[in-house]
Amino acid sequence: MKEKISLKQTDPQLYELIIKEEQRQREQLQLIPSENYASKAVLAPLASVLSNKYSEGYPGKRYYQGNKFIDQIEKLAQERLKRLYQAEYANIQPFSGAPANFAVYLALLKPGEKILAMDLASGGHLSHGAKVNLSGQLYQTVFYNVNPQTEKLDYDEIEEIAKKERPQLIIAGATAYPREINFARFGEIARKVGAYLMVDMAHIAGLVAAKVHPDPVPHADVITATTHKTLRGPRGAFILARSELGPQIDRAVFPGGIQAGPHNHVQAAKAVCFYEALQPQFKDYARQVIKNAAVLAQKLQEKGYRLVSGGTDNHLLLIDLRPQNIDGRTAALALEEAGIIVNKNKIPFDPGTAVKPSGIRLGSPAVTSRGMKEAEMEQIASWIDQVLQNYQNKQLLEKIRREVVAFASSFPVPGLDS
Ligand SMILES: Cc1ncc(COP(=O)(O)O)c(C=O)c1O
């Protein structure tokens, strides 16, 4: 590629690091459920002159001149996004998931008002009001958890908490929840207590777009999502809403305070991502993501692993490693030595800490993008088991690492090879 040749000449040190990272992404199995491979078409605008432009404001209402083409790009992305989700309003400017969430809080709440969200410990996200996050400092926050027995959401309990606490905003959506979320029920609860319902579908945006996960659009007042997870786009986010909330969300994104000039190169890459997600092949991809996660779950269960909630309905799995007497950190490090990339993760009601939790979180989106199917999931489950049973055996980890490199090399990497 032209860009690579010029980078190699100008900055060989950085060039080498990118080449090494390319090799790592090619040789290892990427099982972190929030990661994916963007296509060459999505990556192209990121390395384009669109990065040079300033365009504070919105199409037709900019504070800078020279935005004739940028306006067209932003409108194209918005139209595609609205079509993808049949949404009334879309804002494609948020830089990432956490700022998108913050824009919604700024738009709908006054400081000190109350948010009801899923507890971080049950799989919620930091930006949903955790005390260490600004969202937990500016707003009052109360949390719901999963049921300790089923490890699934208990909607009757959420309704009880909502009736008692009377929040102004209820958030549905998670970062480590392997089950479908009943958005219709969340909508009913929110209406009963007069709260707005925000759905953060960052993890499942691609599954929702492909209609392989229940759709939050008819039930939520506002929806946030990231573009870089199951949706396979660039790093970034967007907000959807009922049309009457549009003007206040626009104002919260800009000039409300969390960001100024939109990243035009990323907006263009989002437009490509939405185009790709509108194609029929994207549905096949999303269906395979779910099938692959289900097979990975089943094969690991057959080998004696305990999955939080007993399985998965979506793209991710949480494994409780206490029966194996390994903590999540040790497991993730051993798997990395064998070329299998997962993340350590707390499980619900975890007696461990965030640095040394009891579980690992893994998922199928990235390996599915490389064309892996059920048979490959069975092989991956077998390697995971061998590593976890022999995590101190360096020789075996090295042997598996070499096998993984050979195995991975027969699956093209989107963005690099295809
Ligand atoms: C549910 C959820 N919301 C928001 C975010 C934050 O997204 P970002 O890292 O793009 O700020 C994440 C990230 O993993 C997430 O899982």
Short mmCIF file of N, CA and C and ligand atoms in Angstrom, two decimals, residues 96-99 101 125 127-128 174-175 200 202-203 226 228-229, ligand 1:
data_model
loop_
_atom_site.label_atom_id
_atom_site.label_comp_id
_atom_site.label_asym_id
_atom_site.label_seq_id
_atom_site.Cartn_x
_atom_site.Cartn_y
_atom_site.Cartn_z
N SER A 96 -16.44 7.74 20.71
CA SER A 96 -16.37 6.37 21.20
C SER A 96 -17.57 6.12 22.11
N GLY A 97 -17.65 4.88 22.65
CA GLY A 97 -18.84 4.51 23.41
C GLY A 97 -19.04 5.34 24.67
N ALA A 98 -17.98 5.53 25.45
CA ALA A 98 -18.14 6.26 26.71
C ALA A 98 -18.58 7.71 26.47
N PRO A 99 -17.94 8.45 25.54
CA PRO A 99 -18.44 9.81 25.25
C PRO A 99 -19.87 9.83 24.71
N ASN A 101 -22.27 7.80 25.61
CA ASN A 101 -23.13 7.66 26.80
C ASN A 101 -23.21 8.99 27.55
N HIS A 125 -21.23 -1.51 32.44
CA HIS A 125 -20.03 -0.79 31.99
C HIS A 125 -19.73 0.39 32.91
N SER A 127 -19.02 3.37 32.34
CA SER A 127 -19.66 4.65 31.99
C SER A 127 -21.15 4.67 32.30
N HIS A 128 -21.65 3.61 32.97
CA HIS A 128 -23.07 3.56 33.36
C HIS A 128 -23.23 3.98 34.82
N ALA A 174 -24.83 -4.04 28.41
CA ALA A 174 -23.75 -4.57 29.24
C ALA A 174 -22.48 -4.79 28.44
N THR A 175 -21.44 -5.07 29.21
CA THR A 175 -20.15 -5.33 28.58
C THR A 175 -19.74 -6.79 28.76
N ASP A 200 -27.64 0.69 25.79
CA ASP A 200 -26.26 0.74 25.30
C ASP A 200 -26.00 -0.61 24.63
N ALA A 202 -23.51 -1.41 22.67
CA ALA A 202 -22.15 -1.40 22.13
C ALA A 202 -21.70 -2.78 21.67
N HIS A 203 -21.90 -3.79 22.53
CA HIS A 203 -21.39 -5.13 22.19
C HIS A 203 -22.19 -5.79 21.08
N THR A 226 -21.19 1.25 19.94
CA THR A 226 -19.87 1.45 19.32
C THR A 226 -19.91 0.79 17.94
N HIS A 228 -17.04 -0.50 16.52
CA HIS A 228 -15.85 -1.34 16.29
C HIS A 228 -15.96 -2.76 16.86
N LYS A 229 -17.10 -3.13 17.42
CA LYS A 229 -17.19 -4.47 18.01
C LYS A 229 -17.88 -5.40 17.00
C1 LIG B 1 -21.49 -1.68 26.91
C2 LIG B 1 -20.34 -0.76 26.60
N1 LIG B 1 -20.55 0.58 26.57
C3 LIG B 1 -19.57 1.44 26.31
C4 LIG B 1 -18.29 1.00 26.06
C5 LIG B 1 -17.21 2.01 25.87
O1 LIG B 1 -16.78 2.10 24.57
P1 LIG B 1 -15.41 2.85 24.25
O2 LIG B 1 -14.31 1.98 24.73
O3 LIG B 1 -15.48 2.99 22.76
O4 LIG B 1 -15.47 4.19 24.94
C6 LIG B 1 -18.00 -0.37 26.08
C7 LIG B 1 -16.64 -0.85 25.82
O5 LIG B 1 -16.30 -1.97 25.85
C8 LIG B 1 -19.06 -1.28 26.36
O6 LIG B 1 -18.85 -2.59 26.42
#
